[in-house]
Every structure is written in C-alpha cells, then in structure tokens.
Tab-separated table of C-alpha atoms and ligand atoms in Angstrom:
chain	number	residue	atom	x	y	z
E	325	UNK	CA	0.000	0.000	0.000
E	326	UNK	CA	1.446	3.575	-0.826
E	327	UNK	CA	0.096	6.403	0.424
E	328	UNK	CA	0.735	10.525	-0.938
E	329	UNK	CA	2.223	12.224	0.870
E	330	UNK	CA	2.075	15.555	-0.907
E	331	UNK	CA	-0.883	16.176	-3.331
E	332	UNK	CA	-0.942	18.792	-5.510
E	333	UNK	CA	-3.926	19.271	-7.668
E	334	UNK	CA	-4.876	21.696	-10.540
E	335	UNK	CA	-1.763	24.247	-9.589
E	336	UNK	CA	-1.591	27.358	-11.298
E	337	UNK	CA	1.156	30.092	-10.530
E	338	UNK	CA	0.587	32.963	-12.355
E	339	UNK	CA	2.803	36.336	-11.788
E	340	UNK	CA	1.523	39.602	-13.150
E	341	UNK	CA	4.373	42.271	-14.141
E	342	UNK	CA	3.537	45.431	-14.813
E	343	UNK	CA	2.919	44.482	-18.393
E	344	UNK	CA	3.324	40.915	-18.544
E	345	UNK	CA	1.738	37.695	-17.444
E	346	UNK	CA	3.968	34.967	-16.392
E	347	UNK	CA	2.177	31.352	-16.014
E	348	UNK	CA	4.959	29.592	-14.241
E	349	UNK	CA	2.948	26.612	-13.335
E	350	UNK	CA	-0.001	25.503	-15.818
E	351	UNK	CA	-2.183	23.098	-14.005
E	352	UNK	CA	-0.205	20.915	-12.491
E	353	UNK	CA	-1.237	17.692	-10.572
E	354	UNK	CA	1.331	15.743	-8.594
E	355	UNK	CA	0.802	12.895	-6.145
E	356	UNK	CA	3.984	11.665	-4.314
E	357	UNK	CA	4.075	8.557	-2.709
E	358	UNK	CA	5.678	8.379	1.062
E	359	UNK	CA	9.335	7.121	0.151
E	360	UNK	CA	9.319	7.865	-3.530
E	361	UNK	CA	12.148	9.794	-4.690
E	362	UNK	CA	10.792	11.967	-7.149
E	363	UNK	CA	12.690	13.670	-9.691
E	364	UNK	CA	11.478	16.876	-11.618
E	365	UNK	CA	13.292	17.518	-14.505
E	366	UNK	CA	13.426	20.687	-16.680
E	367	UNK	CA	15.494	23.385	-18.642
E	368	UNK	CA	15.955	26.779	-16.779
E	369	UNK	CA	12.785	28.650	-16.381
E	370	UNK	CA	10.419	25.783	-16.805
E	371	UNK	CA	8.570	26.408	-13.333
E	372	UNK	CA	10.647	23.869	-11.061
E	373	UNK	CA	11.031	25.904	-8.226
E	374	UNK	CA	8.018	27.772	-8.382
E	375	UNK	CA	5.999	24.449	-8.611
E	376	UNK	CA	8.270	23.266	-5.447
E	377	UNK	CA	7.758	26.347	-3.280
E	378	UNK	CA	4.316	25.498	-3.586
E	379	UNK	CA	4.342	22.730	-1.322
E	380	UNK	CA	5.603	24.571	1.892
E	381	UNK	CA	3.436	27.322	0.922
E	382	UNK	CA	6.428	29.581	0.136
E	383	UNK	CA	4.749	30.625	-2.852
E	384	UNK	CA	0.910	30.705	-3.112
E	385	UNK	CA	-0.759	29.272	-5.706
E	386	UNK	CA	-3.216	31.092	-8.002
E	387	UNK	CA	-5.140	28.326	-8.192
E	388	UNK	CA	-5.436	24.097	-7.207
E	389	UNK	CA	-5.323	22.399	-3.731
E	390	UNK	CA	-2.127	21.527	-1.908
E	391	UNK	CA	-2.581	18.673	1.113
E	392	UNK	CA	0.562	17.553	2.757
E	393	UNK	CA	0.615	14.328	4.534
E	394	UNK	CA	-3.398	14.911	5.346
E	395	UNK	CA	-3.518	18.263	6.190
E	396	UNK	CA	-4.865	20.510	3.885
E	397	UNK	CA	-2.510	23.653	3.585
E	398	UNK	CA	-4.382	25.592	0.660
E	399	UNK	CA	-7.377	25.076	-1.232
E	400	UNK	CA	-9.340	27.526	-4.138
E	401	UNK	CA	-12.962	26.478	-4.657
E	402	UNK	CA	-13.271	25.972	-8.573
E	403	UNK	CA	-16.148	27.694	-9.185
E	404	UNK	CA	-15.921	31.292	-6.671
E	405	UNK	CA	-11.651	30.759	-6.896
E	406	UNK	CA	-12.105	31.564	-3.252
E	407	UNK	CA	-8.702	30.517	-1.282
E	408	UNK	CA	-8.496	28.792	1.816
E	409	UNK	CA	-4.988	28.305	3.790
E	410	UNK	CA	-4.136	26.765	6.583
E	411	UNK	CA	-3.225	29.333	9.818
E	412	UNK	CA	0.334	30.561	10.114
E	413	UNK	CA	0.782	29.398	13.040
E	414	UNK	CA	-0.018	25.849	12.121
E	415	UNK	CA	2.186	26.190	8.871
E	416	UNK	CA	5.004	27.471	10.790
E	417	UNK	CA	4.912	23.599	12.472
E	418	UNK	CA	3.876	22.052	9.428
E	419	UNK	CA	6.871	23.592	7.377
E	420	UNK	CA	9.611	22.445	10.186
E	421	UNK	CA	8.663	18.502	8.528
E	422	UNK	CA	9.848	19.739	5.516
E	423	UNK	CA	13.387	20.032	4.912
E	424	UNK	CA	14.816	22.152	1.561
E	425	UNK	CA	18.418	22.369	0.420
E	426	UNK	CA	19.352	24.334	-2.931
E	427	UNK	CA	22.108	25.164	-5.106
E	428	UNK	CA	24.093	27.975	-3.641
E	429	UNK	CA	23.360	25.899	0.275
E	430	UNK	CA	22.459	29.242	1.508
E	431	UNK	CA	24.638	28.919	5.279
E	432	UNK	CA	25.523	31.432	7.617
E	433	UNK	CA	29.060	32.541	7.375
E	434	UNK	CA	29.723	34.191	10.403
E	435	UNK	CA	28.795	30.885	12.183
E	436	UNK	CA	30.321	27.685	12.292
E	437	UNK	CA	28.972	24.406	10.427
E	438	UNK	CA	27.829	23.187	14.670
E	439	UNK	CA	25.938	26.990	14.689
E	440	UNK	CA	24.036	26.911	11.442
E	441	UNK	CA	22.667	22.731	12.006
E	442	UNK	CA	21.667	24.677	15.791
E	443	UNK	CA	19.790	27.236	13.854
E	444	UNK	CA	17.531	24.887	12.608
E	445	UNK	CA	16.305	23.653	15.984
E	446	UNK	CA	16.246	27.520	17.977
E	447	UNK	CA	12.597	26.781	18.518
E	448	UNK	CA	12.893	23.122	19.296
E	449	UNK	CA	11.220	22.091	22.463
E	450	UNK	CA	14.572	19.920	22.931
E	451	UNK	CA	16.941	21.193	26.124
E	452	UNK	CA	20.400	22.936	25.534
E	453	UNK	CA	21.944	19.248	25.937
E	454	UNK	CA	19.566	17.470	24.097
E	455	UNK	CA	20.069	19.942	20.833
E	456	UNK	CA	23.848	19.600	20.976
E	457	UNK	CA	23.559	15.767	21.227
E	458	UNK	CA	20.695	16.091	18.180
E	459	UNK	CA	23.220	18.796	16.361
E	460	UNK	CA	26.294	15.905	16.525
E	461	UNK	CA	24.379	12.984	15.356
E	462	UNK	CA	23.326	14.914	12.547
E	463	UNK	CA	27.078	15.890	11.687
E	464	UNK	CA	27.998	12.393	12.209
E	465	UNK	CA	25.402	11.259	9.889
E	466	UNK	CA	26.497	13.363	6.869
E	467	UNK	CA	30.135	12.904	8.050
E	468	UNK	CA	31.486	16.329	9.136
E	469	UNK	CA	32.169	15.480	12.790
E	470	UNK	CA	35.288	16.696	12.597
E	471	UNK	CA	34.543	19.971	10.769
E	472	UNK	CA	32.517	20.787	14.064
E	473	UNK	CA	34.169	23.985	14.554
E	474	UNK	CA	35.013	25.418	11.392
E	475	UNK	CA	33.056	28.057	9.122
E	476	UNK	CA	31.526	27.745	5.737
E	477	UNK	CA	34.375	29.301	4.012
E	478	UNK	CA	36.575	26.326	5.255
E	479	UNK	CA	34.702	24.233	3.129
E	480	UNK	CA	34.727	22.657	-0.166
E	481	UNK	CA	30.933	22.770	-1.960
E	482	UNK	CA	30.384	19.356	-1.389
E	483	UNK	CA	30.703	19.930	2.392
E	484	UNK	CA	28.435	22.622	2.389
E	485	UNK	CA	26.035	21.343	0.697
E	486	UNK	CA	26.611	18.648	3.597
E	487	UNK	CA	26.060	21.030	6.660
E	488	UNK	CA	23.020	22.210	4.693
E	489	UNK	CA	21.398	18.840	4.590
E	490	UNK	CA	22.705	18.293	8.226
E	491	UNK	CA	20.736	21.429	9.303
E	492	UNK	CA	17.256	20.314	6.588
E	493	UNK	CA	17.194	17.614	8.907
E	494	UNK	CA	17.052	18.710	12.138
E	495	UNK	CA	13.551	19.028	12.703
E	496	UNK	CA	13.524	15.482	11.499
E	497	UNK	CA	11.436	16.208	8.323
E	498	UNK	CA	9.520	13.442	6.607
E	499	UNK	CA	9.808	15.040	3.232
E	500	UNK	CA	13.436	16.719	1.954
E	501	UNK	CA	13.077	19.398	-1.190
E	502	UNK	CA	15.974	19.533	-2.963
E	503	UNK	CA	16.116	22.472	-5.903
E	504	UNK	CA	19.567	22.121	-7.913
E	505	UNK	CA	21.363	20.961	-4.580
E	506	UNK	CA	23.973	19.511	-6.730
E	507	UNK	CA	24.118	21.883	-9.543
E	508	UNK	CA	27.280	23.953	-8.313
E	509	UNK	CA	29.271	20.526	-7.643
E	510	UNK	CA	31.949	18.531	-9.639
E	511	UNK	CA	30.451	15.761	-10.980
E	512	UNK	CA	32.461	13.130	-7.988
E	513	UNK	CA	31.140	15.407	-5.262
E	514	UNK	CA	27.891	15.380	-7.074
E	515	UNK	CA	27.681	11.264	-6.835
E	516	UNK	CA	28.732	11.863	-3.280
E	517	UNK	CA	25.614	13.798	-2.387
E	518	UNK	CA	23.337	12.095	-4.323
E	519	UNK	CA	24.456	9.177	-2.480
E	520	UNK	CA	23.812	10.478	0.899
E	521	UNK	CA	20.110	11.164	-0.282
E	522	UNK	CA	19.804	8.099	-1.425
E	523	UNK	CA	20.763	6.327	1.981
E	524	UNK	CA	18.593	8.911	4.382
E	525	UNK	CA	15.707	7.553	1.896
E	526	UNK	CA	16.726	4.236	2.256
E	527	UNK	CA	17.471	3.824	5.852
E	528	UNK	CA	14.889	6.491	7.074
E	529	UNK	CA	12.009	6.242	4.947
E	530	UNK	CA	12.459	10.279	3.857
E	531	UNK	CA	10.534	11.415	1.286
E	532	UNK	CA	12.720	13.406	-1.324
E	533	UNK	CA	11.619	15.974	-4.192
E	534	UNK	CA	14.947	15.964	-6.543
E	535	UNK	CA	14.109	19.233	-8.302
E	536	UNK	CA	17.149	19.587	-11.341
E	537	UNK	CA	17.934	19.994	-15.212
E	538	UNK	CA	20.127	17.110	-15.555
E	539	UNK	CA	18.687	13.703	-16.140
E	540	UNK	CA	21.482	12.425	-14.495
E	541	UNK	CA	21.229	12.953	-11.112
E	542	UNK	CA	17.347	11.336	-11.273
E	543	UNK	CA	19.127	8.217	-12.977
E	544	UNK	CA	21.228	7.971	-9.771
E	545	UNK	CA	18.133	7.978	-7.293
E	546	UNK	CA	14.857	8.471	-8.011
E	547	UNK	CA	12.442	6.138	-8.888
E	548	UNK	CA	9.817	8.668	-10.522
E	549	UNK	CA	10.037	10.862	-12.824
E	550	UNK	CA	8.691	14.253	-14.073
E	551	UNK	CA	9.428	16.344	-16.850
E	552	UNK	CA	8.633	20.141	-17.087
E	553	UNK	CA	8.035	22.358	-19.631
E	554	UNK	CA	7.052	25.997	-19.501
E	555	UNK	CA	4.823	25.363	-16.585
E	556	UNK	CA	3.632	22.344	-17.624
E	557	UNK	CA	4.507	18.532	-16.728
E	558	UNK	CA	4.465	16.873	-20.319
E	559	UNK	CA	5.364	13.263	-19.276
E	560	UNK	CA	5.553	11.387	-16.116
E	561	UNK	CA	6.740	7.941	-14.919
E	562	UNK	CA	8.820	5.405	-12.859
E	563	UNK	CA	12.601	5.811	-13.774
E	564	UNK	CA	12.300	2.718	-15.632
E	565	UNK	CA	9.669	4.109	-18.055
E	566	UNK	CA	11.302	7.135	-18.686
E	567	UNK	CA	14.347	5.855	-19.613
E	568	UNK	CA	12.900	2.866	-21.490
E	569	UNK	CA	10.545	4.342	-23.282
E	570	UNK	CA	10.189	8.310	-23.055
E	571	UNK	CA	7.229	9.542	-25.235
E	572	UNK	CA	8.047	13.420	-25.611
E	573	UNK	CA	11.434	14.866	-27.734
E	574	UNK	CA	12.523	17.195	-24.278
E	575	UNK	CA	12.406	13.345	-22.111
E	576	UNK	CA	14.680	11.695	-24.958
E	577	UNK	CA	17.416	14.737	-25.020
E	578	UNK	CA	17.277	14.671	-21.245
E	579	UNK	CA	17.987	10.625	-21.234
E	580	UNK	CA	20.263	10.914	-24.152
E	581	UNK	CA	22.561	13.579	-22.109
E	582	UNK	CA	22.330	11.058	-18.772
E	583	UNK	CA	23.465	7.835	-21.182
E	584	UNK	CA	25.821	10.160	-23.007
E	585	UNK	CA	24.442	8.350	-25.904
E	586	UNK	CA	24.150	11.927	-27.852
E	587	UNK	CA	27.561	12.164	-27.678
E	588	UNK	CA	27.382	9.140	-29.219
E	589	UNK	CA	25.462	9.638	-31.663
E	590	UNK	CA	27.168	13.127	-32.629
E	591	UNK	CA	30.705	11.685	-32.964
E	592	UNK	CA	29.404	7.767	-34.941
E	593	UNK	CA	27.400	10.120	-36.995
E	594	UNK	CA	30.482	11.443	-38.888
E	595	UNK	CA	32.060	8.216	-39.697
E	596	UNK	CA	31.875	6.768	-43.230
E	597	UNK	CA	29.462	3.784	-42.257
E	598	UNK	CA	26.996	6.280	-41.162
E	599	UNK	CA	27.817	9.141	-43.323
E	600	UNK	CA	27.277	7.153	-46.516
E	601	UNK	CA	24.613	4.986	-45.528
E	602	UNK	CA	23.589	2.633	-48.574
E	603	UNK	CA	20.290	1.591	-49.926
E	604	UNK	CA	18.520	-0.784	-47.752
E	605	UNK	CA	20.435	0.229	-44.625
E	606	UNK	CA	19.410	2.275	-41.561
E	607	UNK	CA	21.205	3.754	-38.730
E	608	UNK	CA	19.065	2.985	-35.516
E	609	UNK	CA	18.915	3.580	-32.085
E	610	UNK	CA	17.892	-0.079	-30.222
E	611	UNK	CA	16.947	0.970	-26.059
E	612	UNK	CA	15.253	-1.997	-24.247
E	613	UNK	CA	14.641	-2.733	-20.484
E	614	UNK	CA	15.516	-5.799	-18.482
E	615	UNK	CA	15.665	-9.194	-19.822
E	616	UNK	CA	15.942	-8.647	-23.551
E	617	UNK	CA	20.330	-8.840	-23.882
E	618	UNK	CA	21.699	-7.747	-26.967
E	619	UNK	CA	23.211	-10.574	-28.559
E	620	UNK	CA	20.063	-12.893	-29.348
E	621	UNK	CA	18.391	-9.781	-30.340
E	622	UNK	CA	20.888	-9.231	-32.732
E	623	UNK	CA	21.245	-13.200	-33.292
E	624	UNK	CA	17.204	-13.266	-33.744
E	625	UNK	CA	17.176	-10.467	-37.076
E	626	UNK	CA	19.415	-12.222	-38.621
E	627	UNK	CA	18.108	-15.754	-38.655
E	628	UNK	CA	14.100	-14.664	-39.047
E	629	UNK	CA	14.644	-11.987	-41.472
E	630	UNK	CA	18.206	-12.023	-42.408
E	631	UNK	CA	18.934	-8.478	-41.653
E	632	UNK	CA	22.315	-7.702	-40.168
E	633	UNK	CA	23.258	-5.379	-37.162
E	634	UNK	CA	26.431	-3.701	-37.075
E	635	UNK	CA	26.615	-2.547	-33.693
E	636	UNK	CA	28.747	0.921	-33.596
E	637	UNK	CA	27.883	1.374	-29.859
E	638	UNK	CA	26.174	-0.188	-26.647
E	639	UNK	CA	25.377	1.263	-23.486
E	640	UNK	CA	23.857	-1.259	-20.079
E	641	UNK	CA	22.452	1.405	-17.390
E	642	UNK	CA	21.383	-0.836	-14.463
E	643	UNK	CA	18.454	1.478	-13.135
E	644	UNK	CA	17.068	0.514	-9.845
E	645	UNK	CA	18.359	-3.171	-10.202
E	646	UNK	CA	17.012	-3.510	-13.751
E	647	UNK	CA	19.440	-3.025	-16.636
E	648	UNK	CA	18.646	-0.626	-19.404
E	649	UNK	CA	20.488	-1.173	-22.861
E	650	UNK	CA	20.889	1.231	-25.641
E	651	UNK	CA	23.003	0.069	-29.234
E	652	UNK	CA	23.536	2.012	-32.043
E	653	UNK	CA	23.551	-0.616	-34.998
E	654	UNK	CA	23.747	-0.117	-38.602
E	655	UNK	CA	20.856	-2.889	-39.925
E	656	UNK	CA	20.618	-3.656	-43.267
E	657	UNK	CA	18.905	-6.600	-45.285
E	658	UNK	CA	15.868	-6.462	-48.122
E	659	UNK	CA	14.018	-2.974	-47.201
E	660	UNK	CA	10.136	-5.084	-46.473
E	661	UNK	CA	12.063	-7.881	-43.970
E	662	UNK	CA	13.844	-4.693	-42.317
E	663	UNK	CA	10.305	-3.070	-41.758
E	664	UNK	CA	9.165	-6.223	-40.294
E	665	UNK	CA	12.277	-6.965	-38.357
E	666	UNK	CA	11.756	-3.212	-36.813
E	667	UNK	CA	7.801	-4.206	-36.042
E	668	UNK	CA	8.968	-7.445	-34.243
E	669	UNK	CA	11.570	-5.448	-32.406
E	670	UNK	CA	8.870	-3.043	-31.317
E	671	UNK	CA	6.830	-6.160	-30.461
E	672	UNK	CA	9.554	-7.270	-27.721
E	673	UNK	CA	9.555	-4.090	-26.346
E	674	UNK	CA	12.767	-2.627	-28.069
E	675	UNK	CA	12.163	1.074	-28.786
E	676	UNK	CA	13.662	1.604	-32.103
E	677	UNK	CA	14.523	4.902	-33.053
E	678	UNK	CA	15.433	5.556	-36.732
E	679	UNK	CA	18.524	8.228	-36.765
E	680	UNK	CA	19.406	7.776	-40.828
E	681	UNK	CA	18.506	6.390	-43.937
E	682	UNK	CA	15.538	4.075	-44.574
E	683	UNK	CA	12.930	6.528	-46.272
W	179	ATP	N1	8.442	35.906	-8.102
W	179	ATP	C1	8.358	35.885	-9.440
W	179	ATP	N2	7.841	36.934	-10.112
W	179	ATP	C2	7.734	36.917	-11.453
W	179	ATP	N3	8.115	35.887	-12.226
W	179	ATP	C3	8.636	34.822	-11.610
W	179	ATP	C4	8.795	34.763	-10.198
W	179	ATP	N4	9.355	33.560	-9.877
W	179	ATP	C5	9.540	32.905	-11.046
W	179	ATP	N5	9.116	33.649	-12.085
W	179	ATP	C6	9.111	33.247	-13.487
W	179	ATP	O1	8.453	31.984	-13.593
W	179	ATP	C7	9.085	31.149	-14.540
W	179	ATP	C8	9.522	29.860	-13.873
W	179	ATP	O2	10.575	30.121	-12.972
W	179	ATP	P1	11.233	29.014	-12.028
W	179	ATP	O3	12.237	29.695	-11.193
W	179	ATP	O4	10.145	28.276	-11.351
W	179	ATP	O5	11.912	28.063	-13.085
W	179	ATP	P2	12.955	26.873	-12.851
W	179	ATP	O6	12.459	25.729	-13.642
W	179	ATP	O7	13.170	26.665	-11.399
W	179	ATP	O8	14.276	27.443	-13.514
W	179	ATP	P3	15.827	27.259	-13.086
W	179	ATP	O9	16.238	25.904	-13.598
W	179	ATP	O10	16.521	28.352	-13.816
W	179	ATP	O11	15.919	27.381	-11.609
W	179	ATP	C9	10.230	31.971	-15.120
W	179	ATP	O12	9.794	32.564	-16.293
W	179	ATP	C10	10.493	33.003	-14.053
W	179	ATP	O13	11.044	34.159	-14.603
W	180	MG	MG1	14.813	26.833	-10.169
C-alpha cells in the first residue's frame, strides 16, 4: 500500500508584471508517494522551483489544492476561486517537517557548520543538551564530525552542501526538497551527495523531491520521474519508463545527455558507415529494459529476417536493479524484412529509433 504524501492538484502560478503575465505553473497535478524519490526535470525557467515552493506554501498558488501528509494547507474552490490556507501558526509547524536544500546551500558565514545545524532547531522544544547531542548525530550522519568547529568558508561545496542537509534535517522532516542541490558541484562530489540522499531515503524512509535539469542525477536515485516544460509537466513515470521508453522529444534529449548516448550519436554520426549509408540500410537507435540482452536480439534479425546489425555502440544502465540497454547498430537486409524486423523489435519491447537512412 502507498500512500501521498504531498498532493498537488490543478496548480496554477501565475505572476503579473507590470505588463506581462507569467504562467509559471499551468495546471499541475502531482501525487507523491511516502518514500518515492521523485525527480522533476526541466530546462531553466520551466517552473521547477516555483511548482516546489508550492508545497511549503512559500509561494501561493493562483489556483489548485495543496494537502501535505493529510492536512490541507491551501485550497481555491473551482467555481468562486475563493482561497483557503491553513493558519500561520499551524504552517510554521507544518513547514519544520519539511526540509529544503538548494544550489548555492544558503549557510551562515559568520557561524560555524555546529551553529548553522543549531539554527535549525532555535525553537525546538529539545533542552540545551539534548540539541547539541541532536546537532552531533546529525554531523555524524552526513560525516562532518570533525569539521565541528570550522566556518563555511573552510569548506569545499560538497561539504556545504553537507552542513546544509545536516541542518534540513534537524527538525527530522519526513519530506526533503531539494532544488539544484547539486548543480554547483563537480560531478564526484555530485555522486557523493546524491548518495547520501539516497541512503537517508533508504534507511529512514524520507521522502525526497529531486528538483534539477540534468537527467542524471534522477538516474542515480529516483524512482519517478517528471518532466517540465514551460509550466507544464508533459510526461511522467517510474525511472524505468522514462528511460525505457520516453514519449516526448525534451524526455529523450534529457535521457540521451544522462546515457551520453548523444555524444554518441554526434561523434558515430560522422564516420563513413553512417555518413554514406547505402540503400537498404538504416542507422538505428535499439533501447530496451531488463531481460531482452543484446546478442540474441541481434542473433534473432538475422536468422528470421536475415537483416544484419552492425553494432557501432552499446550502453547497459542498471536502473534501480534492472538493466537498461541502448546500441547504435547499422541494420541492413531487403528494405520489407527490415520493416518487419523493426515491427517485431517493437513487439519485444525494443524502442527503435530511426537516426538515418531508410525513407
Ligand atoms: N516571483 C516571481 N515573479 C515573477 N516571475 C517569476 C517569479 N518567480 C519565477 N518567475 C518566473 O516563472 C518562470 C519559472 O521560474 P522558475 O524559477 O520556477 O523556473 P525553474 O524551472 O526553477 O528554472 P531554473 O532551472 O533556472 O531554476 C520563469 O519565467 C520566471 O522568470
Ligand atoms: Mg529553479
């Protein structure tokens, strides 16, 4: 049984300018599941954060209901657009379950990384003793015991973005937003965080909203997916249906960046083979999920419709256990057995992608 933890239905952000209209969020529905790691994926300006705020309440919507873990925290009646919110007071509590970290980890430099996890519990009903034991299990947890003492400008990103999560857990939150946390990081310190996410959902059951613009960092933990486009979420999923078979053009250049397959594809597309294709041959992208292994796909076209595949490149992602191919093959064979070699691969669940040739 799963059970949403945050609901948002029918969202709407809309900003007025003095002579513009911004709709940042277009109607937007989103159920998350308690322990889902969701990822929401997007180019710049697409509506990620806005449609995050939302859920603390940090930014109001225009329109739509928000309910977080039962409560109801906002609500516009469809037909009057009358709003009702939840008291400050109560929100105030509310917001303390859950935890945000961002991009630029947004510390306090004049304190030290034990100061700025304290901050986070200054209206905790814990004792003085009781907070410092709370404030060094959390440093322990994301590993900067020993950095105790020192200040944010002593740190490398990756540590920061550490004390950050440290201090978005204090209150212990059941739900962690995190919008770009690993967008200013090296790509090592980026696994590194991403990794520590992973095990506080793991071993503690946290909810996490993995807001970011590269594909990625959602291969690396979450198990649902979201993709946004000027406001609007144009196709939705596990991790494994994204990546096996992604529906809209923005999901496939987001995958093909994560798989670096479009580098791929941009360097095999200059060489001869490819560049002077010949009659009767195609240059195809083969992405299947699970079982399926290359070689008696391969084996299969040739001996029921003798086409050959001349495989230029091939990719295994494993993806939440299951592995996730991707070739780039030249096929070729009698143009009719190729069509029905491509139907029969789309039959066993191998999206084929044409790239060249065959028209
Ligand atoms: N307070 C605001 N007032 C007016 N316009 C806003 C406001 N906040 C966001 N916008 C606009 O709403 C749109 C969505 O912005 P948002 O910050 O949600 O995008 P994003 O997907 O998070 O982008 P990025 O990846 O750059 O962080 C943009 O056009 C932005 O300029
Ligand atoms: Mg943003």
């Amino acid at each position: 049984m799963t059970e949403s933890i945050i609901e948002l239905k029918n969202i709407d952000v809309t900003f007025h300018q003095k002579k513009r209209t911004i709709e940042a969020v277009k109607n937007v529905s989103i159920n998350i599941d308690r322990g889902d790691v969701y990822g929401i994926v997007g180019y710049s300006g697409a509506g990620k954060s806005t449609l995050v705020r939302v859920i603390n309440l940090l930014q109001e919507p225009t329109r739509g209901s928000i309910v977080v873990n039962g409560t109801t925290f906002f609500q516009s009646d469809e037909h009057s657009g009358q709003k009702t919110r939840i008291s400050n007071n109560d929100l105030r509590v509310r917001r303390r379950k859950i935890g945000m970290i961002f991009q630029h980890f947004n510390l306090l430099n004049e304190r030290t990384v034990t100061e700025n996890v304290a901050f986070a519990l200054q209206h905790s009903q814990l004792k003085d003793d009781e907070k410092k034991a709370k404030v060094a299990e959390l440093l322990a947890l994301v590993d900067l015991s020993d950095r105790a003492e020192q200040y944010p400008s002593q740190l490398s990103g990756g540590q920061k973005q550490r004390v950050a999560i440290a201090r978005a857990l204090a209150n212990d939150p059941e739900i962690l937003i995190s919008d770009e946390a690993t967008s200013a990081l090296d790509p090592k310190t980026t696994n590194q965080i991403l990794a520590l996410l992973k095990k506080l959902n793991t071993e503690f059951g946290l909810t996490i909203v993995l807001i970011t613009h590269e594909m990625q960092a959602v291969k690396e933990v979450a198990n649902k997916v979201a993709v946004m486009q000027n406001g609007e979420i144009i196709e939705r999923g596990s991790l494994l249906e994204i990546f096996a078979q992604p529906k809209q053009q923005l999901t496939r250049e987001f995958i093909e960046t994560a798989t670096n397959i479009d580098k791929a594809i941009e360097t095999i597309s200059h060489e001869p083979l490819v560049n002077k294709l010949k009659d009767g041959e195609i240059f195809a992208r083969l992405s299947y999920v699970g079982e399926t292994t290359d070689e008696p796909l391969i084996a299969g076209l040739f001996r029921d419709f003798n086409v050959t595949a001349n495989i230029l490149y091939g990719n295994i992602e494993v993806l939440q256990d299951t592995p996730v191919g991707s070739l780039l093959v030249i096929l070729s064979g009698d143009p009719t057995q190729l069509q029905t070699a491509l139907s029969t691969l789309h039959d066993h669940h191998v999206d084929v992608t044409v790239i060249k040739g065959g028209n």
